[in-house]
Short mmCIF file of C-alpha atoms in Angstrom, two decimals:
data_model
loop_
_atom_site.label_atom_id
_atom_site.label_comp_id
_atom_site.label_asym_id
_atom_site.label_seq_id
_atom_site.Cartn_x
_atom_site.Cartn_y
_atom_site.Cartn_z
CA UNK A 1 99.48 187.78 55.07
CA UNK A 2 96.54 189.00 57.13
CA UNK A 3 93.81 186.72 58.44
CA UNK A 4 90.25 188.07 58.45
CA UNK A 5 87.11 187.40 60.45
CA UNK A 6 84.19 188.35 58.21
CA UNK A 7 81.34 188.73 60.71
CA UNK A 8 77.65 188.95 59.94
CA UNK A 9 75.65 191.44 62.03
CA UNK A 10 72.07 190.24 62.61
CA UNK A 11 71.82 186.91 64.38
CA UNK A 12 75.56 186.94 65.07
CA UNK A 13 76.51 190.17 66.86
CA UNK A 14 72.94 191.15 67.71
CA UNK A 15 69.79 189.07 67.94
CA UNK A 16 67.61 189.02 64.85
CA UNK A 17 63.90 189.72 65.38
CA UNK A 18 61.11 187.84 63.60
CA UNK A 19 60.67 190.55 60.95
CA UNK A 20 64.45 190.52 60.27
CA UNK A 21 64.83 194.30 60.61
CA UNK A 22 66.58 196.10 63.46
CA UNK A 23 64.85 199.42 62.83
CA UNK A 24 64.30 200.57 66.41
CA UNK A 25 66.16 200.51 69.71
CA UNK A 26 63.34 198.46 71.22
CA UNK A 27 64.35 195.55 68.98
CA UNK A 28 68.05 195.77 69.78
CA UNK A 29 69.48 192.88 71.80
CA UNK A 30 73.17 191.98 71.74
CA UNK A 31 74.19 188.36 71.32
CA UNK A 32 75.11 186.69 74.65
CA UNK A 33 78.82 186.86 75.56
CA UNK A 34 79.72 188.59 72.29
CA UNK A 35 81.45 191.55 73.95
CA UNK A 36 83.54 189.45 76.34
CA UNK A 37 84.82 186.95 73.82
CA UNK A 38 85.02 189.03 70.65
CA UNK A 39 87.08 191.47 72.71
CA UNK A 40 89.42 188.61 73.70
CA UNK A 41 89.66 187.54 70.04
CA UNK A 42 90.68 191.09 69.04
CA UNK A 43 93.20 191.43 71.87
CA UNK A 44 94.78 187.98 71.78
CA UNK A 45 94.49 186.70 68.21
CA UNK A 46 95.87 187.96 64.94
CA UNK A 47 92.70 188.69 62.94
CA UNK A 48 91.32 191.77 61.24
CA UNK A 49 87.61 192.21 62.00
CA UNK A 50 85.28 192.99 59.08
CA UNK A 51 81.49 193.34 59.19
CA UNK A 52 79.58 192.03 56.17
CA UNK A 53 75.78 192.20 56.26
CA UNK A 54 72.80 192.02 53.89
CA UNK A 55 70.12 194.62 54.66
CA UNK A 56 67.26 193.92 52.26
CA UNK A 57 65.98 197.05 50.55
CA UNK A 58 67.79 199.49 52.81
CA UNK A 59 66.95 203.02 51.64
CA UNK A 60 63.59 202.07 50.15
CA UNK A 61 60.11 202.62 51.55
CA UNK A 62 60.24 199.08 52.90
CA UNK A 63 63.31 199.89 55.04
CA UNK A 64 64.03 203.64 55.34
CA UNK A 65 67.62 204.57 56.14
CA UNK A 66 66.59 206.96 58.91
CA UNK A 67 65.41 203.95 60.96
CA UNK A 68 68.57 201.93 60.23
CA UNK A 69 71.54 204.21 60.84
CA UNK A 70 70.83 205.37 64.42
CA UNK A 71 70.64 201.78 65.66
CA UNK A 72 73.54 200.61 63.48
CA UNK A 73 75.83 203.43 64.56
CA UNK A 74 74.97 202.74 68.20
CA UNK A 75 75.90 199.08 67.72
CA UNK A 76 79.25 199.98 66.13
CA UNK A 77 80.12 202.56 68.81
CA UNK A 78 79.18 200.15 71.58
CA UNK A 79 81.59 197.56 70.19
CA UNK A 80 84.30 200.21 69.80
CA UNK A 81 83.86 201.14 73.46
CA UNK A 82 84.76 197.52 74.27
CA UNK A 83 87.92 197.66 72.14
CA UNK A 84 86.32 195.98 69.10
CA UNK A 85 86.86 198.10 66.01
CA UNK A 86 85.74 196.87 62.62
CA UNK A 87 88.41 197.45 59.99
CA UNK A 88 85.72 197.64 57.32
CA UNK A 89 81.90 197.59 57.21
CA UNK A 90 80.23 196.22 54.09
CA UNK A 91 76.46 196.66 53.85
CA UNK A 92 74.54 195.37 50.83
CA UNK A 93 71.13 196.99 50.26
CA UNK A 94 69.76 194.81 47.46
CA UNK A 95 66.82 192.43 47.72
CA UNK A 96 67.39 188.68 47.66
CA UNK A 97 65.54 188.35 44.33
CA UNK A 98 68.07 190.68 42.66
CA UNK A 99 70.96 188.20 43.08
CA UNK A 100 73.39 191.11 43.01
CA UNK A 101 77.13 190.43 42.84
CA UNK A 102 77.50 192.48 46.03
CA UNK A 103 75.04 190.45 48.05
CA UNK A 104 76.13 187.53 50.21
CA UNK A 105 77.00 184.81 49.32
CA UNK A 106 78.53 186.62 46.33
CA UNK A 107 81.87 188.34 46.87
CA UNK A 108 81.43 191.59 44.94
CA UNK A 109 82.00 193.75 48.03
CA UNK A 110 85.10 191.82 49.04
CA UNK A 111 87.27 191.78 45.90
CA UNK A 112 90.13 193.59 47.69
CA UNK A 113 90.70 190.49 49.80
CA UNK A 114 91.58 188.34 46.79
CA UNK A 115 95.23 189.36 46.94
CA UNK A 116 98.50 188.10 48.35
CA UNK A 117 98.06 190.49 51.28
CA UNK A 118 95.35 188.28 52.78
CA UNK A 119 95.34 184.68 53.97
CA UNK A 120 91.81 183.65 53.04
CA UNK A 121 92.51 179.95 53.56
CA UNK A 122 92.97 180.63 57.27
CA UNK A 123 90.23 183.25 57.52
CA UNK A 124 86.66 182.69 58.70
CA UNK A 125 83.14 183.89 57.96
CA UNK A 126 80.99 183.92 61.12
CA UNK A 127 77.24 184.04 60.59
CA UNK A 128 73.84 182.49 61.16
CA UNK A 129 72.73 181.92 57.57
CA UNK A 130 73.34 179.50 54.74
CA UNK A 131 74.56 182.51 52.77
CA UNK A 132 77.35 183.05 55.32
CA UNK A 133 78.57 179.48 54.87
CA UNK A 134 78.34 179.88 51.09
CA UNK A 135 80.30 183.12 51.32
CA UNK A 136 83.06 181.31 53.19
CA UNK A 137 83.20 178.69 50.43
CA UNK A 138 83.25 181.35 47.70
CA UNK A 139 86.09 183.20 49.44
CA UNK A 140 88.12 180.03 49.97
CA UNK A 141 87.76 180.58 53.71
CA UNK A 142 86.07 178.52 56.46
CA UNK A 143 82.68 179.02 58.07
CA UNK A 144 81.66 179.31 61.70
CA UNK A 145 77.92 178.71 61.80
CA UNK A 146 75.80 180.29 64.55
CA UNK A 147 73.35 177.45 64.87
CA UNK A 148 70.36 178.69 66.88
CA UNK A 149 68.61 180.91 64.33
CA UNK A 150 64.96 179.85 64.52
CA UNK A 151 64.24 181.73 61.28
CA UNK A 152 66.06 179.05 59.31
CA UNK A 153 63.70 176.63 57.60
CA UNK A 154 64.26 172.88 57.69
CA UNK A 155 64.86 172.79 53.93
CA UNK A 156 67.65 175.37 54.27
CA UNK A 157 69.27 173.40 57.08
CA UNK A 158 69.07 170.23 54.97
CA UNK A 159 70.75 171.92 52.01
CA UNK A 160 73.49 173.25 54.27
CA UNK A 161 74.15 169.79 55.65
CA UNK A 162 74.31 168.12 52.27
CA UNK A 163 76.19 170.71 50.23
CA UNK A 164 78.21 172.91 52.57
CA UNK A 165 79.12 170.72 55.52
CA UNK A 166 82.79 170.62 54.50
CA UNK A 167 82.90 174.43 54.68
CA UNK A 168 81.79 174.52 58.33
CA UNK A 169 84.77 174.52 60.67
CA UNK A 170 82.61 175.01 63.77
CA UNK A 171 78.90 175.02 64.54
CA UNK A 172 77.99 176.74 67.79
CA UNK A 173 75.72 179.38 69.31
CA UNK A 174 78.26 180.23 72.00
CA UNK A 175 80.85 183.01 71.54
CA UNK A 176 83.00 181.43 74.25
CA UNK A 177 83.24 178.27 72.12
CA UNK A 178 84.06 180.37 69.07
CA UNK A 179 86.86 182.12 70.96
CA UNK A 180 88.33 178.84 72.20
CA UNK A 181 88.14 177.32 68.72
CA UNK A 182 89.92 180.28 67.11
CA UNK A 183 92.51 180.40 69.88
CA UNK A 184 93.36 176.74 69.58
CA UNK A 185 92.97 176.52 65.80
CA UNK A 186 93.39 173.22 64.01
CA UNK A 187 97.03 172.24 63.69
CA UNK A 188 97.57 170.94 60.19
CA UNK A 189 100.67 170.67 58.08
CA UNK A 190 102.05 168.99 55.00
CA UNK A 191 105.39 168.25 53.41
CA UNK A 192 106.63 167.12 50.04
CA UNK A 193 110.14 165.64 49.97
CA UNK A 194 111.70 164.50 46.69
CA UNK A 195 115.11 162.91 46.18
CA UNK A 196 116.60 160.60 43.57
CA UNK A 197 115.57 157.71 45.83
CA UNK A 198 112.12 158.64 47.16
CA UNK A 199 109.17 160.93 46.45
CA UNK A 200 107.14 161.55 49.59
CA UNK A 201 103.95 163.50 50.35
CA UNK A 202 102.60 163.71 53.91
CA UNK A 203 99.58 165.57 55.31
CA UNK A 204 99.08 165.75 59.09
CA UNK A 205 96.26 166.97 61.33
CA UNK A 206 97.31 166.85 64.97
CA UNK A 207 93.71 167.51 66.06
CA UNK A 208 92.13 164.81 63.92
CA UNK A 209 90.15 161.68 64.74
CA UNK A 210 92.50 158.85 63.76
CA UNK A 211 91.85 158.73 60.02
CA UNK A 212 94.68 157.62 57.73
CA UNK A 213 95.46 156.90 54.10
CA UNK A 214 98.94 155.42 53.89
CA UNK A 215 100.77 153.89 50.94
CA UNK A 216 104.53 153.28 51.17
CA UNK A 217 104.80 150.09 49.13
CA UNK A 218 105.67 148.11 52.27
CA UNK A 219 102.51 146.57 53.72
CA UNK A 220 103.80 146.02 57.26
CA UNK A 221 105.22 149.56 57.37
CA UNK A 222 101.79 150.87 56.32
CA UNK A 223 100.25 148.83 59.14
CA UNK A 224 102.59 150.39 61.69
CA UNK A 225 102.05 153.94 60.42
CA UNK A 226 98.31 153.38 60.62
CA UNK A 227 98.81 152.63 64.33
CA UNK A 228 100.28 156.11 64.80
CA UNK A 229 97.18 157.72 63.30
CA UNK A 230 94.58 155.55 65.00
CA UNK A 231 96.05 155.44 68.51
CA UNK A 232 97.45 158.96 68.37
CA UNK A 233 94.02 160.22 67.25
CA UNK A 234 95.58 162.30 64.51
CA UNK A 235 94.83 162.29 60.78
CA UNK A 236 97.70 161.16 58.60
CA UNK A 237 98.03 160.78 54.83
CA UNK A 238 101.31 159.38 53.53
CA UNK A 239 102.12 158.57 49.91
CA UNK A 240 105.61 157.27 49.11
CA UNK A 241 107.18 156.20 45.84
CA UNK A 242 110.55 154.73 46.77
CA UNK A 243 113.29 152.68 45.16
CA UNK A 244 112.05 149.38 46.59
CA UNK A 245 113.77 147.59 43.73
CA UNK A 246 117.01 148.44 45.58
CA UNK A 247 115.74 147.69 49.11
CA UNK A 248 113.47 149.13 51.81
CA UNK A 249 116.06 151.35 53.48
CA UNK A 250 115.51 154.66 51.68
CA UNK A 251 111.72 154.41 51.80
CA UNK A 252 111.61 153.84 55.56
CA UNK A 253 114.37 156.31 56.42
CA UNK A 254 113.09 159.16 54.25
CA UNK A 255 109.49 158.65 55.39
CA UNK A 256 110.63 158.94 59.00
CA UNK A 257 112.64 162.10 58.32
CA UNK A 258 109.72 163.74 56.48
CA UNK A 259 107.23 162.64 59.14
CA UNK A 260 109.42 164.10 61.87
CA UNK A 261 109.80 167.37 59.98
CA UNK A 262 106.06 167.79 59.45
CA UNK A 263 105.50 167.18 63.17
CA UNK A 264 108.02 169.90 63.98
CA UNK A 265 106.45 172.48 61.68
CA UNK A 266 102.85 171.60 62.59
CA UNK A 267 103.51 171.91 66.33
CA UNK A 268 104.59 175.48 65.58
CA UNK A 269 105.26 177.57 68.68
CA UNK A 270 104.17 174.66 70.96
CA UNK A 271 102.15 176.95 73.20
CA UNK A 272 99.87 175.05 75.56
CA UNK A 273 101.10 171.53 74.69
CA UNK A 274 101.79 168.97 77.39
CA UNK A 275 105.20 168.40 75.74
CA UNK A 276 105.87 165.01 77.38
CA UNK A 277 104.20 161.78 76.98
CA UNK A 278 103.31 155.87 77.48
CA UNK A 279 103.53 152.36 78.17
CA UNK A 280 101.22 149.53 77.21
CA UNK A 281 101.03 145.74 77.16
CA UNK A 282 100.19 143.66 74.11
CA UNK A 283 99.71 139.99 74.95
CA UNK A 284 103.19 138.69 75.83
CA UNK A 285 104.92 142.05 75.21
CA UNK A 286 105.38 145.25 77.14
CA UNK A 287 106.48 148.48 75.52
CA UNK A 288 107.44 151.84 76.99
CA UNK A 289 107.81 154.96 74.87
CA UNK A 290 108.62 158.31 76.42
CA UNK A 291 108.73 161.42 74.23
CA UNK A 292 109.75 165.05 74.67
CA UNK A 293 109.06 167.59 71.93
CA UNK A 294 111.71 169.79 73.50
CA UNK A 295 113.61 170.86 70.40
CA UNK A 296 116.59 168.48 70.73
CA UNK A 297 116.93 165.11 69.03
CA UNK A 298 117.99 161.99 70.93
CA UNK A 299 117.04 158.31 70.86
CA UNK A 300 117.47 155.64 73.52
CA UNK A 301 116.58 152.22 72.06
CA UNK A 302 116.32 149.04 74.13
CA UNK A 303 114.53 146.52 71.94
CA UNK A 304 116.02 143.42 70.31
CA UNK A 305 114.51 141.38 67.51
CA UNK A 306 115.41 137.80 66.62
CA UNK A 307 113.79 137.75 63.18
CA UNK A 308 115.33 139.45 60.16
CA UNK A 309 111.97 140.43 58.66
CA UNK A 310 108.43 141.07 59.88
CA UNK A 311 106.30 140.99 56.80
CA UNK A 312 108.69 142.49 54.26
CA UNK A 313 110.12 145.06 56.66
CA UNK A 314 113.65 144.46 57.97
CA UNK A 315 113.71 144.57 61.77
CA UNK A 316 117.00 146.50 61.68
CA UNK A 317 115.01 149.40 60.19
CA UNK A 318 112.85 149.84 63.31
CA UNK A 319 115.69 151.57 65.15
CA UNK A 320 116.48 153.56 62.05
CA UNK A 321 112.88 154.74 61.65
CA UNK A 322 112.69 156.18 65.15
CA UNK A 323 116.20 157.68 64.95
CA UNK A 324 115.27 159.44 61.70
CA UNK A 325 111.99 160.65 63.23
CA UNK A 326 113.79 162.23 66.20
CA UNK A 327 116.17 164.00 63.80
CA UNK A 328 113.28 165.47 61.80
CA UNK A 329 110.99 166.29 64.74
CA UNK A 330 113.80 167.48 67.04
CA UNK A 331 112.45 165.40 69.88
CA UNK A 332 113.73 162.94 72.47
CA UNK A 333 112.56 159.33 72.36
CA UNK A 334 113.21 156.66 74.96
CA UNK A 335 111.95 153.27 73.77
CA UNK A 336 112.05 149.96 75.62
CA UNK A 337 110.28 146.72 74.77
CA UNK A 338 110.33 143.10 75.90
CA UNK A 339 108.43 139.97 74.88
CA UNK A 340 108.61 136.84 72.78
CA UNK A 341 106.40 137.53 69.75
CA UNK A 342 108.27 139.83 67.39
CA UNK A 343 105.17 141.09 65.60
CA UNK A 344 103.52 141.97 68.91
CA UNK A 345 106.68 143.63 70.16
CA UNK A 346 107.03 146.15 67.32
CA UNK A 347 103.28 146.77 67.15
CA UNK A 348 103.27 147.51 70.88
CA UNK A 349 106.11 149.99 70.32
CA UNK A 350 104.25 151.81 67.54
CA UNK A 351 101.02 151.91 69.58
CA UNK A 352 102.84 153.24 72.63
CA UNK A 353 104.60 155.76 70.38
CA UNK A 354 101.20 156.92 69.11
CA UNK A 355 99.84 157.25 72.65
CA UNK A 356 102.90 159.19 73.73
CA UNK A 357 102.41 161.61 70.81
CA UNK A 358 98.72 162.01 71.66
CA UNK A 359 99.60 162.86 75.24
CA UNK A 360 102.43 165.23 74.35
CA UNK A 361 100.65 167.30 71.68
CA UNK A 362 97.46 167.76 73.74
CA UNK A 363 96.74 171.43 74.42
CA UNK A 364 94.96 173.40 77.13
CA UNK A 365 93.59 176.50 75.42
CA UNK A 366 93.05 178.14 78.81
CA UNK A 367 96.79 177.92 79.50
CA UNK A 368 98.54 178.78 76.25
CA UNK A 369 101.98 179.02 77.79
CA UNK A 370 105.28 177.51 76.73
CA UNK A 371 106.09 174.38 78.79
CA UNK A 372 109.69 175.41 79.39
CA UNK A 373 111.66 177.64 81.76
CA UNK A 374 114.04 178.45 78.91
CA UNK A 375 111.44 180.48 77.03
CA UNK A 376 112.12 178.54 73.83
CA UNK A 377 111.47 175.03 72.53
#
């Protein structure tokens, strides 16, 4: 499936004058850094480039075509000279009052993209208007909002904030920032795992902010999984319906397997990640967790517990949780902990585990290379 960048013209590729018409070469000014970074996007990233622009009344006395096409064709050829070729150009000529199906934010010009050939969910609309953000929403895509258009009124900005904020993946007036955002991309994944013993749904955002919504039926287990999200600064939703009437084993084991698997798939090609990652104290306890997302599963466990249960979670399941995670994530884990308070000890382990994950999955978008001499992780 092909990913698309639907790019507005005026205010996005070229500066938009006060009268909103580029009808002479004297008015033409290219957007800063657009050639450098849109060229890098075309060369390095897997997007088709499509221009979609509203040109009010084009072809009427208000906006004659003979003043539009010379400048427009010059713009297109200039981009082509820099290796930036638009796969399609869609130009709507209707007035705003007409509310035509072909006019942004409506999708009448873009019906061909509503097919299995295109991945609209991972496509973007880049533009400087509320209509561009609305178009992204109507396509089922995401919006990149060019945020320095002084022609936008305060009421329009307010509406955008209140209604369309969830459709804005990035707000910036810098094409370098847009390039880096698209190159890094948000790493999200989900998994649904159903057996006769458990039904599990997990959603993961490795580039989140520490938000979580976790329900396993085991309160202390929920508390520990929340530590992973908060201290790993990743977003994590987990919903588990397990056979707790039997015991806790299947719920904990299967959650760990599914969590490991969604980490493996969400990390994807692992380009640019640190790969390795933590030790921390917690009152009387000291925990060390070292991780390697290197593609091979292994667990070293040096932590003893004197209590049978913490909350309603059997302490024998702590080892089993991390062993199952390494199997699913195909990673190495080396865990050591010492201390006297059993609650503090396991919480320190989970917090250190979260910090190790945070360190290991961190990316440098300027160095998107594989951290391995083997050429494969």
